[in-house]
PDB file of C-alpha atoms in Angstrom:
ATOM      1  CA  UNK A  19       1.043 -10.008   3.855  1.00  0.00           C
ATOM      2  CA  UNK A  20       2.847 -13.225   4.011  1.00  0.00           C
ATOM      3  CA  UNK A  21       3.368 -13.396   0.198  1.00  0.00           C
ATOM      4  CA  UNK A  22       5.065  -9.907   0.481  1.00  0.00           C
ATOM      5  CA  UNK A  23       7.473 -11.206   3.110  1.00  0.00           C
ATOM      6  CA  UNK A  24       8.281 -14.221   1.066  1.00  0.00           C
ATOM      7  CA  UNK A  25       8.904 -11.941  -2.022  1.00  0.00           C
ATOM      8  CA  UNK A  26      11.096  -9.475  -0.163  1.00  0.00           C
ATOM      9  CA  UNK A  27      13.017 -12.438   1.364  1.00  0.00           C
ATOM     10  CA  UNK A  28      13.549 -13.893  -2.072  1.00  0.00           C
ATOM     11  CA  UNK A  29      14.786 -10.468  -3.397  1.00  0.00           C
ATOM     12  CA  UNK A  30      17.074 -10.152  -0.478  1.00  0.00           C
ATOM     13  CA  UNK A  31      18.527 -13.627  -0.965  1.00  0.00           C
ATOM     14  CA  UNK A  32      18.958 -13.093  -4.578  1.00  0.00           C
ATOM     15  CA  UNK A  33      20.807  -9.746  -3.974  1.00  0.00           C
ATOM     16  CA  UNK A  34      23.191 -11.262  -1.577  1.00  0.00           C
ATOM     17  CA  UNK A  35      23.791 -14.206  -3.818  1.00  0.00           C
ATOM     18  CA  UNK A  36      24.681 -11.860  -6.720  1.00  0.00           C
ATOM     19  CA  UNK A  37      27.063  -9.999  -4.531  1.00  0.00           C
ATOM     20  CA  UNK A  38      28.838 -13.193  -3.281  1.00  0.00           C
ATOM     21  CA  UNK A  39      28.772 -14.716  -6.849  1.00  0.00           C
ATOM     22  CA  UNK A  40      30.472 -11.497  -8.180  1.00  0.00           C
ATOM     23  CA  UNK A  41      33.254 -12.379  -5.829  1.00  0.00           C
ATOM     24  CA  UNK A  42      33.437 -15.979  -6.044  1.00  0.00           C
ATOM     25  CA  UNK A  43      33.186 -16.444  -9.848  1.00  0.00           C
ATOM     26  CA  UNK A  44      36.050 -14.347 -10.618  1.00  0.00           C
ATOM     27  CA  UNK A  45      38.354 -15.103  -7.800  1.00  0.00           C
ATOM     28  CA  UNK A  46      38.485 -11.417  -6.487  1.00  0.00           C
ATOM     29  CA  UNK A  47      37.062 -10.595  -3.113  1.00  0.00           C
ATOM     30  CA  UNK A  48      37.053  -6.792  -3.471  1.00  0.00           C
ATOM     31  CA  UNK A  49      33.431  -6.516  -4.302  1.00  0.00           C
ATOM     32  CA  UNK A  50      32.595  -8.086  -0.968  1.00  0.00           C
ATOM     33  CA  UNK A  51      33.341  -4.556   0.648  1.00  0.00           C
ATOM     34  CA  UNK A  52      29.981  -3.486  -0.942  1.00  0.00           C
ATOM     35  CA  UNK A  53      28.042  -5.901   1.467  1.00  0.00           C
ATOM     36  CA  UNK A  54      29.160  -4.116   4.514  1.00  0.00           C
ATOM     37  CA  UNK A  55      27.599  -0.925   3.100  1.00  0.00           C
ATOM     38  CA  UNK A  56      24.444  -2.859   2.735  1.00  0.00           C
ATOM     39  CA  UNK A  57      24.600  -3.790   6.411  1.00  0.00           C
ATOM     40  CA  UNK A  58      25.589  -0.295   7.517  1.00  0.00           C
ATOM     41  CA  UNK A  59      23.484   1.742   5.329  1.00  0.00           C
ATOM     42  CA  UNK A  60      19.969   1.376   7.414  1.00  0.00           C
ATOM     43  CA  UNK A  61      21.840   2.141  10.821  1.00  0.00           C
ATOM     44  CA  UNK A  62      22.051   5.922  10.816  1.00  0.00           C
ATOM     45  CA  UNK A  63      18.254   6.229   9.901  1.00  0.00           C
ATOM     46  CA  UNK A  64      17.595   3.611  12.677  1.00  0.00           C
ATOM     47  CA  UNK A  65      19.641   5.539  15.330  1.00  0.00           C
ATOM     48  CA  UNK A  66      18.915   8.886  14.426  1.00  0.00           C
ATOM     49  CA  UNK A  67      15.336   8.458  13.241  1.00  0.00           C
ATOM     50  CA  UNK A  68      14.017   9.014  16.912  1.00  0.00           C
ATOM     51  CA  UNK A  69      14.759  12.788  16.472  1.00  0.00           C
ATOM     52  CA  UNK A  70      12.241  13.371  13.776  1.00  0.00           C
ATOM     53  CA  UNK A  71       9.352  15.593  14.769  1.00  0.00           C
ATOM     54  CA  UNK A  72       5.933  13.663  14.724  1.00  0.00           C
ATOM     55  CA  UNK A  73       4.085  16.848  13.631  1.00  0.00           C
ATOM     56  CA  UNK A  74       4.155  16.898   9.778  1.00  0.00           C
ATOM     57  CA  UNK A  75       3.267  20.740   9.774  1.00  0.00           C
ATOM     58  CA  UNK A  76       6.209  21.562  12.090  1.00  0.00           C
ATOM     59  CA  UNK A  77       8.477  24.104  10.466  1.00  0.00           C
ATOM     60  CA  UNK A  78      11.561  22.704  12.410  1.00  0.00           C
ATOM     61  CA  UNK A  79      13.678  20.338  10.985  1.00  0.00           C
ATOM     62  CA  UNK A  80      16.144  18.332  13.261  1.00  0.00           C
ATOM     63  CA  UNK A  81      19.719  18.540  12.302  1.00  0.00           C
ATOM     64  CA  UNK A  82      20.447  15.215  13.970  1.00  0.00           C
ATOM     65  CA  UNK A  83      18.039  13.589  11.764  1.00  0.00           C
ATOM     66  CA  UNK A  84      19.361  15.256   8.806  1.00  0.00           C
ATOM     67  CA  UNK A  85      22.763  14.117   9.684  1.00  0.00           C
ATOM     68  CA  UNK A  86      21.481  10.523   9.797  1.00  0.00           C
ATOM     69  CA  UNK A  87      19.987  10.898   6.304  1.00  0.00           C
ATOM     70  CA  UNK A  88      23.212  12.215   5.206  1.00  0.00           C
ATOM     71  CA  UNK A  89      25.103   9.324   6.434  1.00  0.00           C
ATOM     72  CA  UNK A  90      22.752   6.887   4.998  1.00  0.00           C
ATOM     73  CA  UNK A  91      22.764   8.555   1.518  1.00  0.00           C
ATOM     74  CA  UNK A  92      26.506   8.417   1.721  1.00  0.00           C
ATOM     75  CA  UNK A  93      26.605   4.700   2.374  1.00  0.00           C
ATOM     76  CA  UNK A  94      24.149   3.923  -0.256  1.00  0.00           C
ATOM     77  CA  UNK A  95      26.081   5.998  -2.990  1.00  0.00           C
ATOM     78  CA  UNK A  96      29.249   4.593  -2.005  1.00  0.00           C
ATOM     79  CA  UNK A  97      27.618   1.024  -2.334  1.00  0.00           C
ATOM     80  CA  UNK A  98      26.942   1.795  -5.918  1.00  0.00           C
ATOM     81  CA  UNK A  99      29.981   3.649  -6.778  1.00  0.00           C
ATOM     82  CA  UNK A 100      32.613   1.427  -5.254  1.00  0.00           C
ATOM     83  CA  UNK A 101      32.085  -1.449  -7.633  1.00  0.00           C
ATOM     84  CA  UNK A 102      32.174   1.100 -10.631  1.00  0.00           C
ATOM     85  CA  UNK A 103      35.310   2.633  -9.356  1.00  0.00           C
ATOM     86  CA  UNK A 104      36.967  -0.938  -8.930  1.00  0.00           C
ATOM     87  CA  UNK A 105      35.860  -1.910 -12.466  1.00  0.00           C
ATOM     88  CA  UNK A 106      37.131   1.351 -13.792  1.00  0.00           C
ATOM     89  CA  UNK A 107      40.486   0.877 -12.307  1.00  0.00           C
ATOM     90  CA  UNK A 108      40.837  -2.671 -13.440  1.00  0.00           C
ATOM     91  CA  UNK A 109      40.642  -4.404 -10.069  1.00  0.00           C
ATOM     92  CA  UNK A 110      37.429  -6.208 -10.749  1.00  0.00           C
ATOM     93  CA  UNK A 111      35.786  -7.262 -14.199  1.00  0.00           C
ATOM     94  CA  UNK A 112      32.908  -5.558 -15.551  1.00  0.00           C
ATOM     95  CA  UNK A 113      30.808  -8.469 -15.159  1.00  0.00           C
ATOM     96  CA  UNK A 114      31.506  -8.651 -11.479  1.00  0.00           C
ATOM     97  CA  UNK A 115      30.714  -4.976 -11.176  1.00  0.00           C
ATOM     98  CA  UNK A 116      27.194  -5.605 -13.056  1.00  0.00           C
ATOM     99  CA  UNK A 117      26.518  -8.355 -10.607  1.00  0.00           C
ATOM    100  CA  UNK A 118      27.554  -6.284  -7.641  1.00  0.00           C
ATOM    101  CA  UNK A 119      25.449  -3.274  -8.605  1.00  0.00           C
ATOM    102  CA  UNK A 120      22.376  -5.354  -9.499  1.00  0.00           C
ATOM    103  CA  UNK A 121      22.719  -7.198  -6.099  1.00  0.00           C
ATOM    104  CA  UNK A 122      22.994  -3.703  -4.370  1.00  0.00           C
ATOM    105  CA  UNK A 123      19.804  -2.653  -6.290  1.00  0.00           C
ATOM    106  CA  UNK A 124      18.084  -5.813  -4.995  1.00  0.00           C
ATOM    107  CA  UNK A 125      19.255  -5.402  -1.386  1.00  0.00           C
ATOM    108  CA  UNK A 126      18.699  -1.683  -1.057  1.00  0.00           C
ATOM    109  CA  UNK A 127      15.149  -1.962  -2.756  1.00  0.00           C
ATOM    110  CA  UNK A 128      14.274  -4.832  -0.453  1.00  0.00           C
ATOM    111  CA  UNK A 129      15.189  -2.601   2.523  1.00  0.00           C
ATOM    112  CA  UNK A 130      13.183   0.463   1.255  1.00  0.00           C
ATOM    113  CA  UNK A 131      10.085  -1.600   0.470  1.00  0.00           C
ATOM    114  CA  UNK A 132      10.228  -3.376   3.769  1.00  0.00           C
ATOM    115  CA  UNK A 133      10.483  -0.112   5.761  1.00  0.00           C
ATOM    116  CA  UNK A 134       7.739   1.451   3.797  1.00  0.00           C
ATOM    117  CA  UNK A 135       5.523  -1.504   3.872  1.00  0.00           C
ATOM    118  CA  UNK A 136       5.699  -1.963   7.621  1.00  0.00           C
ATOM    119  CA  UNK A 137       5.797   1.677   8.539  1.00  0.00           C
ATOM    120  CA  UNK A 138       2.186   2.172   6.806  1.00  0.00           C
ATOM    121  CA  UNK A 139       0.753  -0.536   8.998  1.00  0.00           C
ATOM    122  CA  UNK A 140      -0.515   0.584  12.448  1.00  0.00           C
ATOM    123  CA  UNK A 141      -1.473  -2.026  15.023  1.00  0.00           C
ATOM    124  CA  UNK A 142      -3.894  -1.188  17.654  1.00  0.00           C
ATOM    125  CA  UNK A 143      -3.484  -3.140  20.855  1.00  0.00           C
TER     126      UNK A 143
END
């Protein structure tokens, strides 16, 4: 378990490092906006996740939980699309776009793996 936590922390640090380097190496700080979407993306699921039914066979879906999933997906898509749009408009270089997108993949992947890894474990007290 410790090796998984260490690997996840290395991936998270590498993702943030790539995002910061995409700004610092090219003297343009616009890709830093993407880092804010990293921080905001898990929040809607954390806030609205309590409204999900615990019964997997229930036919009822919660509109509040669906809205939380929608906000999360909107933030994740904007985190990937914003560097592409900035590079297409010539505000950042294509290398900075690639570094920012790869950093986003590492950060989002770390968040997803961490949440699935620790959701599956049940501790009996």
